[in-house]
Coordinates of C-alpha atoms in Angstrom, one line a residue:
X125 CA 153.8 29.5 97.0
X126 CA 151.9 26.3 96.1
X127 CA 152.9 24.3 93.0
X128 CA 151.2 21.6 91.0
X129 CA 152.7 18.2 90.7
X130 CA 152.4 16.8 87.2
X131 CA 150.3 13.7 86.8
X132 CA 151.4 12.8 83.2
X133 CA 148.0 13.6 81.7
X134 CA 148.0 17.1 80.1
X135 CA 144.2 17.4 80.2
X136 CA 144.0 16.5 83.9
X137 CA 146.9 18.8 84.7
X138 CA 145.0 21.7 83.1
X139 CA 141.8 20.9 84.9
X140 CA 143.6 20.7 88.2
X141 CA 145.3 24.0 87.6
X142 CA 142.0 25.8 86.7
X143 CA 140.0 24.4 89.5
X144 CA 142.5 24.2 92.4
X145 CA 145.8 26.1 91.8
X146 CA 144.6 29.1 89.9
X147 CA 142.2 30.4 92.7
X148 CA 145.0 29.8 95.3
X149 CA 147.5 31.8 93.2
X150 CA 145.0 34.6 92.6
X151 CA 144.4 35.0 96.4
X152 CA 148.2 34.8 97.0
X153 CA 148.9 37.5 94.5
X154 CA 146.1 39.8 96.0
X155 CA 147.4 39.3 99.5
X156 CA 150.9 40.0 98.4
X157 CA 149.9 43.2 96.6
X158 CA 148.0 44.4 99.7
X159 CA 151.0 43.7 101.9
X160 CA 153.4 45.5 99.4
X161 CA 151.0 48.5 99.2
X162 CA 150.8 48.7 103.0
X163 CA 154.5 48.5 103.3
X164 CA 155.1 51.2 100.7
X165 CA 152.7 53.5 102.5
X166 CA 154.6 53.0 105.7
X167 CA 158.0 53.7 104.1
X168 CA 156.4 56.8 102.3
X169 CA 155.0 58.0 105.7
X170 CA 158.4 57.6 107.4
X171 CA 160.2 59.5 104.6
X172 CA 157.6 62.3 104.6
X173 CA 157.9 62.6 108.4
X174 CA 161.7 62.7 108.2
X175 CA 161.5 65.3 105.4
X176 CA 158.7 67.3 107.1
X177 CA 156.6 67.0 104.0
X178 CA 153.3 66.1 105.7
X179 CA 150.1 67.9 104.7
X180 CA 147.5 69.1 107.1
X181 CA 143.8 68.3 106.5
X182 CA 141.5 71.3 106.6
X183 CA 138.7 69.2 108.1
X184 CA 140.2 67.2 111.1
X185 CA 143.6 69.2 111.1
X186 CA 145.4 65.9 111.1
X187 CA 148.6 65.3 109.1
X188 CA 149.2 62.7 106.4
X189 CA 151.0 62.1 103.2
X190 CA 150.1 63.8 99.9
X191 CA 149.0 60.6 98.2
X192 CA 146.1 60.4 100.8
X193 CA 144.8 63.9 100.3
X194 CA 142.1 65.4 98.1
X195 CA 141.3 69.0 97.2
X196 CA 138.0 70.6 96.4
X197 CA 137.2 72.0 92.9
X198 CA 136.9 75.7 93.9
X199 CA 139.1 76.8 96.8
X200 CA 141.5 73.8 96.7
X201 CA 140.9 73.0 100.3
X202 CA 142.8 70.0 101.4
X203 CA 140.9 67.0 102.9
X204 CA 142.3 63.6 103.9
X205 CA 140.8 60.3 102.7
X206 CA 139.7 59.4 106.3
X207 CA 137.4 62.5 106.6
X208 CA 136.0 61.8 103.2
X209 CA 135.2 58.1 104.1
X210 CA 133.6 59.2 107.5
X211 CA 131.6 61.8 105.7
X212 CA 130.2 59.3 103.2
X213 CA 129.3 56.8 105.9
X214 CA 127.6 59.4 107.9
X215 CA 125.6 60.6 104.9
X216 CA 124.6 57.1 104.0
X217 CA 123.8 55.8 107.5
X218 CA 123.2 59.0 109.4
X219 CA 121.3 62.2 108.9
X220 CA 123.8 64.4 107.1
X221 CA 122.9 63.5 103.4
X222 CA 121.6 67.0 102.6
X223 CA 124.6 68.8 104.1
X224 CA 127.2 66.5 102.8
X225 CA 126.2 65.4 99.3
X226 CA 125.3 67.6 96.4
X227 CA 122.5 65.5 94.6
X228 CA 122.4 67.8 91.6
X229 CA 126.0 67.2 90.7
X230 CA 126.3 63.8 92.5
X231 CA 129.5 64.9 94.3
X232 CA 130.7 65.2 97.9
X233 CA 130.6 68.8 99.1
X234 CA 133.7 70.4 100.5
X235 CA 134.1 69.5 104.2
X236 CA 136.4 72.3 105.2
X237 CA 134.7 74.8 107.6
X238 CA 134.9 78.4 106.5
X239 CA 133.9 81.7 108.0
X240 CA 130.7 82.0 105.9
X241 CA 130.3 78.3 105.5
X242 CA 129.6 78.7 101.8
X243 CA 132.4 76.9 100.0
X244 CA 130.9 75.8 96.7
X245 CA 133.6 73.3 95.9
X246 CA 133.1 69.6 95.7
X247 CA 135.4 66.5 95.8
X248 CA 135.9 64.9 92.4
X249 CA 134.1 61.6 92.0
X250 CA 137.2 59.5 91.2
X251 CA 139.0 60.7 94.3
X252 CA 135.9 60.1 96.5
X253 CA 135.6 56.5 95.1
X254 CA 139.3 55.8 95.9
X255 CA 138.9 57.1 99.4
X256 CA 135.8 55.2 100.1
X257 CA 136.9 51.8 98.6
X258 CA 140.2 51.9 100.6
X259 CA 138.2 51.9 103.8
X260 CA 136.8 48.7 105.5
X261 CA 133.6 47.6 103.6
X262 CA 134.2 50.5 101.3
X263 CA 133.0 48.8 98.1
X264 CA 129.6 48.2 99.7
X265 CA 129.4 51.9 100.8
X266 CA 130.3 53.1 97.3
X267 CA 127.7 50.9 95.6
X268 CA 125.2 52.2 98.1
X269 CA 126.2 55.7 97.4
X270 CA 125.7 55.3 93.6
X271 CA 122.3 53.6 94.2
X272 CA 121.2 56.5 96.4
X273 CA 122.3 59.1 93.8
X274 CA 120.4 57.2 91.1
X275 CA 117.3 57.0 93.1
X276 CA 117.3 60.7 93.9
X277 CA 117.8 61.6 90.2
X278 CA 114.9 59.4 89.2
X279 CA 112.8 60.8 91.9
X280 CA 113.4 64.4 90.9
X281 CA 112.9 63.6 87.3
X282 CA 109.3 62.3 88.2
X283 CA 109.4 59.8 85.4
X284 CA 106.9 56.9 85.7
X285 CA 108.9 53.8 86.4
X286 CA 108.6 50.1 86.5
X287 CA 111.0 48.4 88.9
X288 CA 112.6 45.1 89.1
X289 CA 111.3 43.3 92.3
X290 CA 114.7 41.6 92.7
X291 CA 117.1 44.5 92.5
X292 CA 117.0 48.3 92.3
X293 CA 116.9 48.4 88.5
X294 CA 114.1 50.6 87.0
X295 CA 112.8 51.4 83.5
X296 CA 110.6 54.1 82.3
X297 CA 107.0 53.1 81.7
X298 CA 106.6 55.6 78.9
X299 CA 105.9 53.6 75.8
X300 CA 107.8 54.7 72.7
X301 CA 106.6 53.4 69.3
X302 CA 107.9 54.6 66.0
X303 CA 105.3 56.1 63.7
X304 CA 103.2 53.4 62.1
X305 CA 104.2 50.8 64.7
X306 CA 100.6 50.5 65.9
X307 CA 97.1 51.2 64.5
X308 CA 93.6 51.6 65.8
X309 CA 90.5 49.9 64.6
X310 CA 86.9 49.7 65.7
X311 CA 86.3 46.9 68.2
X312 CA 84.1 44.3 66.5
X313 CA 84.3 41.7 69.2
X314 CA 80.9 42.9 70.5
X315 CA 79.4 44.7 67.5
X316 CA 76.0 45.5 69.2
X317 CA 77.6 47.0 72.3
X318 CA 80.1 49.0 70.1
X319 CA 77.2 50.3 68.0
X320 CA 75.4 51.3 71.2
X321 CA 78.4 53.2 72.5
X322 CA 78.9 55.0 69.2
X323 CA 75.2 56.1 69.2
X324 CA 75.5 57.4 72.8
X325 CA 78.6 59.4 71.8
X326 CA 76.8 60.9 68.9
X327 CA 73.9 61.9 71.3
X328 CA 76.5 63.6 73.5
X329 CA 77.8 65.8 70.7
X330 CA 76.0 69.0 72.0
X331 CA 77.6 68.6 75.4
X332 CA 80.9 68.0 73.7
X333 CA 80.6 71.3 71.8
X334 CA 79.6 73.1 75.0
X335 CA 82.6 71.7 76.8
X336 CA 84.9 72.6 73.8
X337 CA 83.8 76.3 74.1
X338 CA 84.2 76.3 77.9
X339 CA 87.7 74.8 77.7
X340 CA 88.9 77.8 75.6
X341 CA 87.3 80.5 77.7
X342 CA 89.9 82.6 79.5
X343 CA 87.5 83.6 82.3
X344 CA 87.9 80.2 84.1
X345 CA 90.4 80.2 87.0
X346 CA 91.4 76.6 86.3
X347 CA 91.2 76.0 82.6
X348 CA 89.6 72.7 81.5
X349 CA 91.7 70.2 79.6
X350 CA 91.0 70.2 75.9
X351 CA 89.2 67.3 74.3
X352 CA 92.2 66.5 72.1
X353 CA 94.4 66.1 75.3
X354 CA 91.8 63.8 76.9
X355 CA 91.5 61.7 73.8
X356 CA 95.4 61.5 73.4
X357 CA 95.8 60.4 77.0
X358 CA 93.1 57.7 76.4
X359 CA 94.8 56.4 73.3
X360 CA 98.1 56.3 75.2
X361 CA 96.6 54.2 77.9
X362 CA 95.0 51.9 75.4
X363 CA 98.3 51.4 73.7
X364 CA 100.0 50.6 77.0
X365 CA 97.4 48.1 78.1
X366 CA 97.7 46.4 74.8
X367 CA 101.3 46.5 73.8
X368 CA 103.3 46.5 77.1
X369 CA 104.4 42.9 77.8
X370 CA 103.6 41.2 81.1
X371 CA 107.1 39.8 81.3
X372 CA 109.6 42.2 82.8
X373 CA 113.3 41.5 81.8
X374 CA 115.8 43.1 84.2
X375 CA 118.9 44.4 82.3
X376 CA 121.1 44.9 85.4
X377 CA 124.2 42.8 84.7
X378 CA 124.2 41.4 88.2
X379 CA 120.5 40.4 88.1
X380 CA 119.0 39.6 84.7
X381 CA 115.9 38.3 86.4
X382 CA 112.6 37.7 84.5
X383 CA 109.6 38.5 86.6
X384 CA 105.8 39.1 86.2
X385 CA 104.8 42.7 86.1
X386 CA 101.4 41.8 87.6
X387 CA 102.3 39.5 90.6
X388 CA 106.1 40.4 90.8
X389 CA 107.0 36.7 91.0
X390 CA 109.6 34.9 89.0
X391 CA 108.6 34.2 85.4
X392 CA 108.1 30.5 84.6
X393 CA 107.0 29.4 81.0
X394 CA 104.1 28.8 80.9
X395 CA 103.5 31.4 83.6
X396 CA 100.4 31.5 85.7
X397 CA 100.0 34.8 87.6
X398 CA 99.7 34.3 91.3
X399 CA 97.5 37.3 91.9
X400 CA 94.5 35.9 93.9
X401 CA 91.2 36.0 92.2
X402 CA 89.1 33.6 94.3
X403 CA 86.8 34.5 97.1
X404 CA 89.9 34.3 99.4
X405 CA 91.6 36.7 97.0
X406 CA 88.7 39.2 97.3
X407 CA 89.2 39.3 101.1
X408 CA 92.9 39.6 100.7
X409 CA 92.5 42.5 98.3
X410 CA 90.1 44.3 100.6
X411 CA 92.5 43.8 103.6
X412 CA 95.4 45.1 101.5
X413 CA 93.4 48.2 100.4
X414 CA 92.5 49.0 104.1
X415 CA 96.0 48.4 105.4
X416 CA 97.4 50.5 102.6
X417 CA 95.1 53.4 103.3
X418 CA 95.6 53.3 107.0
X419 CA 99.3 53.3 106.6
X420 CA 99.2 56.2 104.3
X421 CA 97.2 58.1 106.8
X422 CA 99.7 57.3 109.6
X423 CA 103.0 57.9 107.9
X424 CA 104.7 61.1 107.0
X425 CA 106.3 61.7 103.6
X426 CA 109.2 64.0 102.9
X427 CA 108.2 66.5 100.1
X428 CA 111.8 66.8 98.9
X429 CA 112.8 63.2 98.4
X430 CA 109.5 61.3 99.0
X431 CA 110.9 59.2 101.8
X432 CA 108.1 57.9 104.1
X433 CA 108.6 57.4 107.8
X434 CA 106.8 57.1 111.2
X435 CA 108.1 58.6 114.4
X436 CA 108.5 56.1 117.2
X437 CA 109.9 58.5 119.9
X438 CA 111.6 61.8 120.4
X439 CA 110.5 65.4 119.7
X440 CA 108.2 66.5 116.8
X441 CA 111.0 68.4 114.9
X442 CA 112.2 65.8 112.4
X443 CA 115.0 66.0 109.9
X444 CA 115.0 63.8 106.9
X445 CA 118.1 62.1 105.6
X446 CA 118.0 64.6 102.7
X447 CA 118.2 67.5 105.1
X448 CA 114.5 68.6 105.0
X449 CA 113.1 69.6 108.5
X450 CA 109.4 69.4 109.2
X451 CA 106.8 69.3 112.0
X452 CA 105.6 65.8 112.7
X453 CA 102.2 67.0 113.8
X454 CA 101.2 69.6 111.2
X455 CA 103.8 68.5 108.5
X456 CA 104.9 72.2 108.0
X457 CA 108.4 72.8 106.8
X458 CA 110.8 74.2 109.4
X459 CA 114.0 74.8 107.3
X460 CA 115.5 77.9 105.9
X461 CA 113.7 77.6 102.6
X462 CA 110.3 77.4 104.4
X463 CA 110.8 80.5 106.7
X464 CA 113.4 79.1 109.0
X465 CA 111.1 78.9 112.1
X466 CA 112.9 75.8 113.5
X467 CA 112.0 75.3 117.2
X468 CA 110.1 78.6 117.3
X469 CA 107.3 76.8 115.5
X470 CA 106.4 75.0 118.7
X471 CA 104.8 76.2 121.8
X472 CA 107.1 78.3 123.9
X473 CA 104.8 78.7 127.0
X474 CA 105.7 77.1 130.3
X475 CA 103.1 74.5 131.6
X476 CA 103.3 73.2 135.2
X477 CA 100.8 70.4 134.9
X478 CA 101.5 69.6 131.3
X479 CA 98.6 69.1 128.8
X480 CA 97.5 71.3 126.1
X481 CA 98.6 75.0 126.2
X482 CA 95.8 77.4 126.8
X483 CA 97.6 80.5 125.5
X484 CA 98.4 79.6 121.9
X485 CA 97.5 77.1 119.2
X486 CA 101.1 76.1 118.4
X487 CA 102.2 72.5 118.1
X488 CA 103.7 70.8 121.1
X489 CA 107.4 69.9 120.8
X490 CA 106.7 66.5 122.5
X491 CA 103.6 64.4 122.3
X492 CA 101.6 63.0 119.4
X493 CA 98.6 64.2 117.3
X494 CA 95.5 63.7 119.4
X495 CA 93.3 63.1 116.2
X496 CA 95.7 60.7 114.5
X497 CA 93.8 57.6 115.6
X498 CA 90.5 59.0 114.2
X499 CA 92.2 60.0 110.9
X500 CA 93.6 56.5 110.6
X501 CA 90.2 54.9 111.3
X502 CA 88.5 57.3 108.9
X503 CA 91.0 56.4 106.1
X504 CA 90.4 52.7 106.6
X505 CA 86.6 53.1 106.4
X506 CA 86.8 55.2 103.3
X507 CA 89.1 52.7 101.6
X508 CA 86.8 49.8 102.4
X509 CA 83.7 51.8 101.0
X510 CA 85.6 52.7 97.8
X511 CA 86.8 49.0 97.3
X512 CA 83.3 47.6 97.8
X513 CA 81.9 50.1 95.3
X514 CA 84.5 49.4 92.8
X515 CA 84.2 45.6 93.2
X516 CA 80.3 45.9 92.9
X517 CA 80.8 47.8 89.6
X518 CA 83.2 45.2 88.3
X519 CA 80.8 42.4 89.1
X520 CA 77.9 44.2 87.5
X521 CA 79.8 45.1 84.4
X522 CA 80.1 48.8 85.2
X523 CA 83.2 51.0 85.0
X524 CA 85.6 48.2 85.9
X525 CA 86.9 47.0 82.5
X526 CA 89.3 44.4 81.2
X527 CA 91.9 45.2 78.7
X528 CA 94.1 42.5 77.2
X529 CA 96.9 42.1 74.8
X530 CA 99.3 39.2 73.9
X531 CA 97.3 36.9 76.2
X532 CA 97.5 39.5 79.1
X533 CA 94.3 40.1 81.2
X534 CA 94.7 43.2 83.2
X535 CA 92.0 44.7 85.3
X536 CA 92.2 48.5 84.7
X537 CA 90.6 50.7 87.3
X538 CA 88.9 53.7 85.8
X539 CA 87.9 56.5 88.2
X540 CA 84.6 58.5 87.9
X541 CA 86.4 61.6 86.4
X542 CA 86.2 63.3 83.1
X543 CA 89.4 61.5 82.0
X544 CA 88.1 58.2 83.3
X545 CA 85.0 58.5 81.3
X546 CA 86.9 59.1 78.1
X547 CA 89.1 56.2 78.9
X548 CA 86.0 54.0 79.5
X549 CA 84.6 55.0 76.1
X550 CA 87.8 54.6 74.1
X551 CA 88.7 51.2 75.6
X552 CA 85.2 50.0 74.5
X553 CA 85.1 51.5 71.1
X554 CA 88.7 51.2 69.7
X555 CA 91.1 48.3 69.5
X556 CA 94.9 48.8 69.3
X557 CA 97.0 46.4 67.3
X558 CA 100.8 46.2 66.6
X559 CA 102.0 45.9 63.1
X560 CA 103.7 42.4 62.4
X561 CA 107.1 44.0 61.3
X562 CA 107.6 45.6 64.7
X563 CA 106.4 42.5 66.5
X564 CA 109.0 40.4 64.7
X565 CA 111.7 43.0 65.6
X566 CA 110.7 42.9 69.2
X567 CA 110.8 39.0 69.3
X568 CA 114.2 39.0 67.6
X569 CA 115.5 41.4 70.2
X570 CA 114.2 39.3 73.0
X571 CA 115.9 36.3 71.5
X572 CA 119.2 38.1 71.4
X573 CA 118.9 39.1 75.0
X574 CA 118.2 35.6 76.1
X575 CA 121.2 34.3 74.2

């Protein structure tokens, strides 16, 4: 064990101890504890063997000591730590996530095979954590497992989120404001335009009354949204555009990064958003829109966990990491919940020369989609056309509008739908402002976070 030779200066001795000797002693103690634990397990194993006190794992049928065993919560099946660790690694890095992990409870399912294979038991989280961490690179696997469970929970909740571009931290984008925190006024920045919009709205009152009657008629197959709902959604959007800050503060203890919600770059005061807006930026935005549309037409998305993927080789029966099975060609589900067709979904006729089957219209087990290239090309052309129409409207002062708040200039894209028209009208007629008291409270909270 290393020791520190005194120098005669108390302050220097303290500094040397904290910077040099203390880390060495900490590593020495950790290594000594690991060696002692390993020696104790060996002694315990030898004593258990001599006393014939080993327990048999119900999964791998191996024998080990009681301290390295776990039991499920229902049938008390005994499972060893090695099987638990291997099952977690296969679920994380293989394709057994849906069969191994119960995402609703966030626990590992019982691994013991039974006659009906329906053991509802699970392994407690604390025991699973101990088994995984004791394995090589176990801490990394455990953190990945927790992150995966969080992602699935957020995906199933279908909550609109804003994510930190540095780590996996996410926050809800639903803006909560106490009653009286914001108020709406008429937009007097352009009084003549505002007056014109109000006159147009008054002229459209007969159509509004007709729509109000149609929205409450029970004869329609798909009822129309009520005017109050459309107006409420527009006010919510106006409030978000005005009061949501551009600066995103990550609250993860191991991150705490400050980034821009527009360009996803690190925040530097004073911050200049790096989103391109020049002529080069226009070309970049067009290329990005086309590439995004072509990729969306090419990739497949699992309807259960929203994981996107593209097949490189192999057959057309794909199994997602969550356990969902689907056909790569027609995207139909092939699992038990979707009819349980499995491989019967594909063509069963023998073909000597290969090629398309002339006896049925079923999908081929091997081979790609013949019309996939045409679909990708069509998606790219459609995205280019929509981008050019939207950009032309924005340049000519059409439906593209600019909403700003707290110095933020955000281009809000409004679609040519009923909700989009209401949004367009509300964002030009009304102005949302935050009351000073709540603004001061938010600034005080931000100051405390920075400290």
